[in-house]
Amino acid sequence: MSTSGESRVSGLEVRSIDYVPLNERHGRLWHLGPLWFMSNAQIATLAVGLISITEGGNLIWSLLAIVAGTVIGTFFMAFHSAQGPQLGLPQMIQSRPQFGYVGALLVWLFAYVQYAGFNVFNSILAADALHTTLHGGVKLWVVVVTAVALVIALVGYDIIHKAERFLTYTFLVVFGVFTVGVLVTLHYPAGSFDLGAFRWTPFLAQFGVVAGYQISWAIYVSDYSRYLPPDVTVRKTFYWTYFGSALGGIWLMVLGTLLAAWAGKDFDTIRSINAAGDKVFNGFGAIVLLFASLGLVSVTALNMYGGSLTLISGMDSFRRVRPTLGVRLLTLGLTAALSLVGALAATAHFLENFNDFLLLVLYATGVLRPGMRTLRARGARVPPAPGPPPRPRRGGSRPPRRRSVSATSTGPRRPEAR
């Protein structure tokens, strides 16, 4: 597979699984903070904080389980973020040295199901929020959300980063006011803050789901750091990713727990947010939901972008693919269509289905995570610039093996599965 001669055509990103040359590296390290903060600071994450409350746990132990699960789970996803600037490759293509060309298909299949699955729930939530505030029908808004997210994903890496930075600043205002309102105006059941009411089952369930949810971001991280210059420090790359994702996750999961403890059996994600927002002032719930829908559109685009990279990686394992704008458009369209069909066909039992999906993600992550170690630990590195495969010597003898290993077919030769 040969690389594209330029990174953008008419403002649209062309590169996908190919190596990002040094002359195309750009961006600032701190941009990772808002991107990962806002990726987690959306109301689908809010639903992750409901497990303990729905299983009979009290509020204080639910909050502690969320913090503990986030602190531990985020470590693994942030650890992978540092690979992006060093290797200049998307996250999933880096699994080839660990699993091989064919073996990596299992990892990519799980990743692709995760991308499409989360987008089903994201688009349903966004459509429900828009229908509640603007009306028009949930299915209509599912189509609109999917189409807007597709356009953002097609423009690519730069617009996704810019959108997440803008949404982060707005989030701090809108959800800052909303959070204060939740803390001040809502009343919680007796015993909510009783440390003596500890129960192992809800605590461990909440801890495990939160940790798994955070670890599941590991399949994304290098996709959004691979254009950074390689001279950025590993430590700062880790910090910006870790604290951005952890703060966004804790904030929204804690909000979910507080709302679930307040609403009890009557909890519904959209209606509970709307009702709690209106306690600040009449109509504020609609403002919160409208902004929340924008956050869901952005993370839907993020999933489409990653799903496209994963699908191209899988195709390249069977037949070499030249990364062009046309290939990106095809794989983005397939990814968007898959999540659109799933969202339109989904039932109304959002929380039950979402909890089941989170458990599937947790199980698959636990199975596959041990193999997703850093390439540096395996002694692999990417050549400074990709090129065509080396020509055989005269007489038909093979060239000597190179000590460096490329994680993608854009390098000198295909890596061997170890």
Short mmCIF file of C-alpha atoms in Angstrom, two decimals:
data_model
loop_
_atom_site.label_atom_id
_atom_site.label_comp_id
_atom_site.label_asym_id
_atom_site.label_seq_id
_atom_site.Cartn_x
_atom_site.Cartn_y
_atom_site.Cartn_z
CA MET A 1 0.00 0.00 0.00
CA SER A 2 1.37 3.35 -0.94
CA THR A 3 0.78 6.51 1.00
CA SER A 4 -1.12 9.52 -0.15
CA GLY A 5 0.90 12.39 -1.47
CA GLU A 6 -0.98 14.96 0.60
CA SER A 7 -2.92 14.85 3.84
CA ARG A 8 -5.98 16.86 2.73
CA VAL A 9 -8.01 17.31 -0.46
CA SER A 10 -10.42 20.29 -0.60
CA GLY A 11 -10.20 20.56 3.18
CA LEU A 12 -11.00 16.87 3.76
CA GLU A 13 -8.54 14.54 5.46
CA VAL A 14 -7.09 11.86 3.21
CA ARG A 15 -4.80 9.92 5.51
CA SER A 16 -6.17 6.94 7.38
CA ILE A 17 -4.04 3.95 8.35
CA ASP A 18 -0.90 5.22 6.65
CA TYR A 19 2.03 6.77 8.51
CA VAL A 20 1.82 10.53 9.12
CA PRO A 21 5.07 12.08 7.80
CA LEU A 22 6.97 14.53 10.00
CA ASN A 23 6.25 17.47 7.69
CA GLU A 24 2.51 17.01 8.32
CA ARG A 25 2.73 16.87 12.11
CA HIS A 26 0.95 19.74 13.85
CA GLY A 27 -1.14 20.64 16.87
CA ARG A 28 -0.45 21.33 20.53
CA LEU A 29 -0.22 18.78 23.27
CA TRP A 30 -2.80 20.49 25.49
CA HIS A 31 -5.43 19.95 22.79
CA LEU A 32 -5.66 16.36 24.03
CA GLY A 33 -7.12 17.57 27.33
CA PRO A 34 -10.31 19.17 25.93
CA LEU A 35 -10.74 16.38 23.38
CA TRP A 36 -10.77 13.60 25.96
CA PHE A 37 -12.65 15.67 28.52
CA MET A 38 -15.49 16.35 26.11
CA SER A 39 -15.46 12.82 24.69
CA ASN A 40 -16.42 11.61 28.18
CA ALA A 41 -18.47 14.65 29.25
CA GLN A 42 -21.62 13.65 27.39
CA ILE A 43 -24.82 12.17 28.71
CA ALA A 44 -24.20 8.63 27.46
CA THR A 45 -21.41 8.56 30.07
CA LEU A 46 -23.98 9.74 32.63
CA ALA A 47 -25.77 6.40 32.26
CA VAL A 48 -22.60 4.54 33.33
CA GLY A 49 -23.02 5.96 36.83
CA LEU A 50 -26.38 4.29 37.45
CA ILE A 51 -25.29 0.69 38.06
CA SER A 52 -24.81 0.80 41.82
CA ILE A 53 -27.99 2.78 42.53
CA THR A 54 -30.14 0.47 40.42
CA GLU A 55 -28.60 -2.55 42.20
CA GLY A 56 -29.51 -1.21 45.64
CA GLY A 57 -26.31 0.60 46.63
CA ASN A 58 -26.41 3.91 48.43
CA LEU A 59 -25.19 7.23 47.06
CA ILE A 60 -21.88 7.68 48.90
CA TRP A 61 -20.53 4.22 48.03
CA SER A 62 -21.67 4.66 44.43
CA LEU A 63 -19.65 7.88 44.20
CA LEU A 64 -16.56 6.21 45.69
CA ALA A 65 -16.86 3.28 43.25
CA ILE A 66 -17.04 5.72 40.33
CA VAL A 67 -13.94 7.62 41.42
CA ALA A 68 -11.95 4.43 42.06
CA GLY A 69 -12.97 2.81 38.77
CA THR A 70 -12.15 5.97 36.81
CA VAL A 71 -8.74 6.48 38.45
CA ILE A 72 -7.68 2.92 37.65
CA GLY A 73 -9.36 2.41 34.25
CA THR A 74 -8.19 5.71 32.75
CA PHE A 75 -4.55 4.79 33.38
CA PHE A 76 -4.61 2.11 30.68
CA MET A 77 -6.25 4.23 28.00
CA ALA A 78 -3.97 7.23 28.64
CA PHE A 79 -0.94 4.94 28.54
CA HIS A 80 -1.68 4.16 24.88
CA SER A 81 -2.10 7.82 23.93
CA ALA A 82 1.65 8.38 24.11
CA GLN A 83 2.14 5.95 21.20
CA GLY A 84 0.45 8.24 18.67
CA PRO A 85 3.11 10.96 18.32
CA GLN A 86 5.93 8.41 18.47
CA LEU A 87 4.55 6.06 15.81
CA GLY A 88 2.39 8.36 13.67
CA LEU A 89 -0.17 5.56 13.30
CA PRO A 90 -3.78 5.03 14.41
CA GLN A 91 -4.37 2.87 17.47
CA MET A 92 -5.78 -0.30 15.95
CA ILE A 93 -3.12 -0.69 13.25
CA GLN A 94 -0.57 -0.87 16.07
CA SER A 95 -1.98 -4.23 17.18
CA ARG A 96 -0.43 -6.04 14.20
CA PRO A 97 2.94 -6.71 15.86
CA GLN A 98 1.12 -8.24 18.86
CA PHE A 99 -1.53 -10.28 17.05
CA GLY A 100 -0.32 -10.56 13.44
CA TYR A 101 -2.16 -9.58 10.27
CA VAL A 102 -4.90 -12.17 10.67
CA GLY A 103 -4.94 -12.39 14.45
CA ALA A 104 -5.53 -8.64 14.73
CA LEU A 105 -8.87 -9.10 12.96
CA LEU A 106 -10.38 -10.31 16.25
CA VAL A 107 -9.29 -7.11 17.97
CA TRP A 108 -10.60 -5.00 15.11
CA LEU A 109 -13.92 -6.84 15.06
CA PHE A 110 -14.45 -6.06 18.75
CA ALA A 111 -13.36 -2.46 18.21
CA TYR A 112 -15.71 -2.01 15.26
CA VAL A 113 -18.67 -3.47 17.16
CA GLN A 114 -17.84 -1.10 20.02
CA TYR A 115 -17.73 1.94 17.72
CA ALA A 116 -21.03 1.04 16.05
CA GLY A 117 -22.67 -0.01 19.32
CA PHE A 118 -21.86 3.19 21.18
CA ASN A 119 -23.09 5.19 18.20
CA VAL A 120 -26.45 3.44 18.33
CA PHE A 121 -26.95 4.61 21.91
CA ASN A 122 -25.40 8.05 21.31
CA SER A 123 -27.70 8.82 18.38
CA ILE A 124 -30.79 7.55 20.23
CA LEU A 125 -30.02 9.76 23.23
CA ALA A 126 -29.30 12.80 21.06
CA ALA A 127 -32.48 12.25 19.05
CA ASP A 128 -34.55 11.84 22.21
CA ALA A 129 -33.06 15.06 23.64
CA LEU A 130 -33.83 16.97 20.43
CA HIS A 131 -37.32 15.53 20.18
CA THR A 132 -38.02 16.55 23.80
CA THR A 133 -36.91 20.15 23.18
CA LEU A 134 -37.59 20.82 19.48
CA HIS A 135 -40.06 17.99 18.66
CA GLY A 136 -40.08 16.46 15.18
CA GLY A 137 -39.89 12.76 16.01
CA VAL A 138 -37.04 10.61 17.36
CA LYS A 139 -36.36 8.76 14.10
CA LEU A 140 -36.04 12.00 12.15
CA TRP A 141 -33.50 13.32 14.62
CA VAL A 142 -31.58 10.02 14.53
CA VAL A 143 -31.08 10.56 10.79
CA VAL A 144 -30.08 14.22 11.28
CA VAL A 145 -27.61 13.41 14.07
CA THR A 146 -26.03 10.64 11.99
CA ALA A 147 -25.72 12.88 8.91
CA VAL A 148 -24.12 15.78 10.80
CA ALA A 149 -21.70 13.43 12.57
CA LEU A 150 -20.78 11.86 9.22
CA VAL A 151 -19.85 15.27 7.76
CA ILE A 152 -17.67 16.07 10.79
CA ALA A 153 -15.93 12.70 10.61
CA LEU A 154 -15.33 13.13 6.87
CA VAL A 155 -13.61 16.51 7.36
CA GLY A 156 -11.52 14.62 9.85
CA TYR A 157 -8.95 15.00 12.58
CA ASP A 158 -8.62 18.78 12.78
CA ILE A 159 -12.32 19.65 12.89
CA ILE A 160 -12.94 16.99 15.55
CA HIS A 161 -10.26 18.55 17.77
CA LYS A 162 -11.64 22.07 17.20
CA ALA A 163 -15.23 21.01 17.90
CA GLU A 164 -14.26 19.32 21.16
CA ARG A 165 -12.35 22.41 22.34
CA PHE A 166 -15.32 24.67 21.63
CA LEU A 167 -17.75 22.29 23.33
CA THR A 168 -15.49 22.00 26.38
CA TYR A 169 -15.61 25.73 27.06
CA THR A 170 -19.39 25.80 26.64
CA PHE A 171 -19.81 22.67 28.77
CA LEU A 172 -18.03 24.27 31.71
CA VAL A 173 -20.65 27.04 31.73
CA VAL A 174 -23.83 25.06 31.00
CA PHE A 175 -23.09 21.95 33.03
CA GLY A 176 -21.36 23.97 35.74
CA VAL A 177 -24.65 25.75 36.44
CA PHE A 178 -26.59 22.49 36.05
CA THR A 179 -24.34 20.64 38.50
CA VAL A 180 -24.68 23.36 41.14
CA GLY A 181 -28.44 23.15 40.67
CA VAL A 182 -28.40 19.36 41.13
CA LEU A 183 -26.37 19.68 44.34
CA VAL A 184 -28.45 22.52 45.78
CA THR A 185 -32.05 21.92 44.68
CA LEU A 186 -32.44 18.13 44.72
CA HIS A 187 -33.21 16.04 47.80
CA TYR A 188 -31.82 12.55 48.30
CA PRO A 189 -33.21 9.53 50.20
CA ALA A 190 -32.36 8.92 53.85
CA GLY A 191 -29.14 6.96 54.29
CA SER A 192 -27.66 8.16 50.99
CA PHE A 193 -24.45 9.24 52.74
CA ASP A 194 -24.28 6.46 55.34
CA LEU A 195 -20.83 4.85 55.12
CA GLY A 196 -22.08 1.95 57.20
CA ALA A 197 -24.49 0.88 54.45
CA PHE A 198 -21.77 -0.70 52.30
CA ARG A 199 -22.77 -3.57 49.98
CA TRP A 200 -20.20 -5.50 47.98
CA THR A 201 -22.29 -6.41 44.93
CA PRO A 202 -23.40 -2.91 43.83
CA PHE A 203 -20.00 -1.43 44.70
CA LEU A 204 -18.03 -3.97 42.65
CA ALA A 205 -20.52 -3.83 39.79
CA GLN A 206 -20.20 -0.05 39.60
CA PHE A 207 -16.42 -0.17 39.94
CA GLY A 208 -16.06 -2.81 37.23
CA VAL A 209 -18.33 -1.13 34.70
CA VAL A 210 -16.66 2.27 35.20
CA ALA A 211 -13.15 0.81 34.90
CA GLY A 212 -14.16 -1.16 31.79
CA TYR A 213 -15.79 1.87 30.23
CA GLN A 214 -12.63 3.92 30.71
CA ILE A 215 -10.35 1.14 29.47
CA SER A 216 -12.54 0.78 26.37
CA TRP A 217 -11.30 4.22 25.23
CA ALA A 218 -7.87 2.61 24.67
CA ILE A 219 -8.85 1.68 21.12
CA TYR A 220 -9.28 5.39 20.26
CA VAL A 221 -6.40 7.28 21.78
CA SER A 222 -3.57 7.19 19.22
CA ASP A 223 -6.03 8.12 16.47
CA TYR A 224 -6.20 11.61 17.97
CA SER A 225 -2.54 12.09 18.88
CA ARG A 226 -0.81 10.65 15.80
CA TYR A 227 -0.52 14.04 14.05
CA LEU A 228 1.38 15.58 16.97
CA PRO A 229 5.14 16.13 16.55
CA PRO A 230 7.18 13.16 17.82
CA ASP A 231 9.25 15.37 20.14
CA VAL A 232 6.34 15.85 22.58
CA THR A 233 7.06 14.14 25.89
CA VAL A 234 5.44 10.82 26.76
CA ARG A 235 4.72 12.02 30.29
CA LYS A 236 2.81 15.14 29.21
CA THR A 237 0.92 13.21 26.55
CA PHE A 238 -0.18 10.80 29.26
CA TYR A 239 -1.15 13.57 31.68
CA TRP A 240 -3.28 15.57 29.24
CA THR A 241 -5.11 12.43 28.13
CA TYR A 242 -5.50 11.01 31.64
CA PHE A 243 -6.81 14.07 33.42
CA GLY A 244 -9.02 15.17 30.53
CA SER A 245 -10.74 11.79 30.30
CA ALA A 246 -10.88 11.17 34.06
CA LEU A 247 -12.37 14.57 34.91
CA GLY A 248 -14.98 14.35 32.17
CA GLY A 249 -15.91 10.81 33.15
CA ILE A 250 -16.15 11.43 36.89
CA TRP A 251 -18.21 14.58 36.39
CA LEU A 252 -20.89 12.95 34.23
CA MET A 253 -21.00 9.62 36.08
CA VAL A 254 -21.40 11.44 39.41
CA LEU A 255 -24.22 13.48 37.88
CA GLY A 256 -25.86 10.24 36.76
CA THR A 257 -25.63 8.78 40.26
CA LEU A 258 -27.05 11.94 41.86
CA LEU A 259 -29.95 12.07 39.41
CA ALA A 260 -30.71 8.35 39.85
CA ALA A 261 -30.65 8.65 43.65
CA TRP A 262 -33.03 11.61 43.46
CA ALA A 263 -35.45 10.20 40.87
CA GLY A 264 -35.45 6.61 42.13
CA LYS A 265 -37.59 4.22 40.08
CA ASP A 266 -38.86 7.13 37.98
CA PHE A 267 -35.40 7.83 36.55
CA ASP A 268 -35.18 8.40 32.81
CA THR A 269 -32.03 9.95 31.36
CA ILE A 270 -33.63 12.69 29.24
CA ARG A 271 -36.67 13.44 31.39
CA SER A 272 -34.69 13.46 34.63
CA ILE A 273 -32.16 15.92 33.18
CA ASN A 274 -34.97 18.11 31.92
CA ALA A 275 -36.79 18.09 35.28
CA ALA A 276 -33.62 18.74 37.30
CA GLY A 277 -32.62 21.58 34.97
CA ASP A 278 -36.01 23.25 35.34
CA LYS A 279 -35.45 23.40 39.09
CA VAL A 280 -32.66 25.92 38.40
CA PHE A 281 -35.05 28.06 36.36
CA ASN A 282 -37.90 27.23 34.03
CA GLY A 283 -36.58 26.25 30.60
CA PHE A 284 -33.00 25.57 31.70
CA GLY A 285 -33.59 21.83 31.32
CA ALA A 286 -34.17 22.35 27.60
CA ILE A 287 -30.94 24.36 27.33
CA VAL A 288 -29.01 21.53 28.99
CA LEU A 289 -30.54 18.94 26.65
CA LEU A 290 -29.81 20.99 23.52
CA PHE A 291 -26.18 21.37 24.51
CA ALA A 292 -26.01 17.69 25.48
CA SER A 293 -27.19 16.75 22.00
CA LEU A 294 -24.25 18.65 20.49
CA GLY A 295 -21.86 16.70 22.70
CA LEU A 296 -23.44 13.46 21.53
CA VAL A 297 -23.08 14.50 17.88
CA SER A 298 -19.37 15.15 18.44
CA VAL A 299 -18.70 11.80 20.09
CA THR A 300 -20.72 10.07 17.36
CA ALA A 301 -18.37 11.64 14.81
CA LEU A 302 -15.43 10.46 16.93
CA ASN A 303 -16.74 6.89 16.78
CA MET A 304 -17.36 7.05 13.03
CA TYR A 305 -13.80 8.28 12.49
CA GLY A 306 -12.34 5.44 14.55
CA GLY A 307 -14.69 2.90 12.99
CA SER A 308 -13.55 3.95 9.53
CA LEU A 309 -9.88 3.47 10.47
CA THR A 310 -10.66 0.04 11.91
CA LEU A 311 -12.59 -1.06 8.84
CA ILE A 312 -9.78 0.06 6.51
CA SER A 313 -7.29 -1.86 8.68
CA GLY A 314 -9.38 -5.01 8.33
CA MET A 315 -9.68 -4.61 4.55
CA ASP A 316 -5.91 -4.10 4.29
CA SER A 317 -5.29 -7.43 6.02
CA PHE A 318 -6.87 -9.27 3.09
CA ARG A 319 -5.81 -7.02 0.24
CA ARG A 320 -3.57 -4.01 0.27
CA VAL A 321 -5.52 -0.78 0.34
CA ARG A 322 -4.33 2.57 -0.95
CA PRO A 323 -5.54 5.15 1.61
CA THR A 324 -7.47 7.70 -0.42
CA LEU A 325 -10.35 10.06 0.22
CA GLY A 326 -12.62 7.63 -1.62
CA VAL A 327 -11.71 4.81 0.75
CA ARG A 328 -12.37 7.04 3.75
CA LEU A 329 -15.74 8.08 2.35
CA LEU A 330 -16.74 4.46 1.68
CA THR A 331 -15.81 3.17 5.14
CA LEU A 332 -17.32 6.19 6.91
CA GLY A 333 -20.54 5.68 4.98
CA LEU A 334 -20.70 1.99 5.92
CA THR A 335 -20.02 2.77 9.58
CA ALA A 336 -22.67 5.50 9.65
CA ALA A 337 -25.21 3.27 7.91
CA LEU A 338 -24.63 0.43 10.38
CA SER A 339 -25.20 2.60 13.45
CA LEU A 340 -28.16 4.34 11.77
CA VAL A 341 -29.92 1.03 11.08
CA GLY A 342 -29.23 -0.11 14.64
CA ALA A 343 -30.58 3.11 16.14
CA LEU A 344 -33.73 3.07 14.02
CA ALA A 345 -34.39 -0.56 14.93
CA ALA A 346 -33.59 -0.22 18.64
CA THR A 347 -36.29 -0.70 21.23
CA ALA A 348 -37.29 1.87 23.84
CA HIS A 349 -35.48 0.01 26.65
CA PHE A 350 -32.40 2.20 26.48
CA LEU A 351 -30.96 1.70 29.98
CA GLU A 352 -31.36 -2.08 29.99
CA ASN A 353 -29.75 -2.45 26.57
CA PHE A 354 -26.99 0.04 27.38
CA ASN A 355 -26.10 -1.78 30.61
CA ASP A 356 -25.93 -5.09 28.74
CA PHE A 357 -23.70 -3.50 26.11
CA LEU A 358 -21.38 -2.11 28.81
CA LEU A 359 -21.01 -5.59 30.30
CA LEU A 360 -20.10 -6.95 26.85
CA VAL A 361 -17.50 -4.20 26.42
CA LEU A 362 -16.10 -4.96 29.89
CA TYR A 363 -15.78 -8.67 29.13
CA ALA A 364 -14.18 -8.19 25.70
CA THR A 365 -11.81 -5.55 27.06
CA GLY A 366 -10.68 -7.89 29.82
CA VAL A 367 -9.97 -10.64 27.28
CA LEU A 368 -8.12 -8.51 24.72
CA ARG A 369 -6.43 -5.90 26.92
CA PRO A 370 -3.39 -8.07 27.93
CA GLY A 371 -2.30 -8.25 24.28
CA MET A 372 -2.53 -4.51 23.68
CA ARG A 373 0.85 -3.63 25.09
CA THR A 374 2.95 -0.79 23.78
CA LEU A 375 5.06 -1.41 20.74
CA ARG A 376 8.04 0.08 22.52
CA ALA A 377 7.91 -2.74 25.06
CA ARG A 378 8.13 -5.22 22.19
CA GLY A 379 11.09 -3.39 20.63
CA ALA A 380 9.11 -2.23 17.60
CA ARG A 381 9.56 1.10 15.90
CA VAL A 382 8.38 2.85 12.77
CA PRO A 383 10.85 3.95 10.09
CA PRO A 384 11.21 7.72 9.71
CA ALA A 385 9.39 7.75 6.39
CA PRO A 386 7.33 5.06 4.66
CA GLY A 387 8.33 3.76 1.30
CA PRO A 388 7.81 0.91 -1.13
CA PRO A 389 8.86 -2.63 -0.27
CA PRO A 390 12.58 -3.28 -0.88
CA ARG A 391 13.45 -4.86 -4.19
CA PRO A 392 14.85 -8.40 -4.17
CA ARG A 393 18.50 -8.85 -4.94
CA ARG A 394 19.65 -10.19 -8.28
CA GLY A 395 19.28 -13.89 -8.52
CA GLY A 396 16.00 -13.89 -6.64
CA SER A 397 17.43 -13.92 -3.12
CA ARG A 398 15.42 -12.11 -0.45
CA PRO A 399 16.80 -8.94 1.11
CA PRO A 400 18.10 -9.22 4.66
CA ARG A 401 15.52 -8.83 7.41
CA ARG A 402 15.25 -5.41 8.90
CA ARG A 403 15.38 -5.07 12.64
CA SER A 404 12.67 -2.39 12.70
CA VAL A 405 9.04 -3.44 12.48
CA SER A 406 6.31 -1.35 10.91
CA ALA A 407 2.86 -1.75 12.37
CA THR A 408 1.25 -0.95 9.04
CA SER A 409 1.74 -2.02 5.48
CA THR A 410 2.93 1.49 4.58
CA GLY A 411 6.39 0.64 5.91
CA PRO A 412 9.16 -1.33 4.20
CA ARG A 413 7.61 -4.77 4.70
CA ARG A 414 4.91 -6.59 6.52
CA PRO A 415 5.67 -7.49 10.14
CA GLU A 416 5.74 -11.11 11.16
CA ALA A 417 3.39 -12.29 13.86
CA ARG A 418 5.35 -13.13 16.98
#
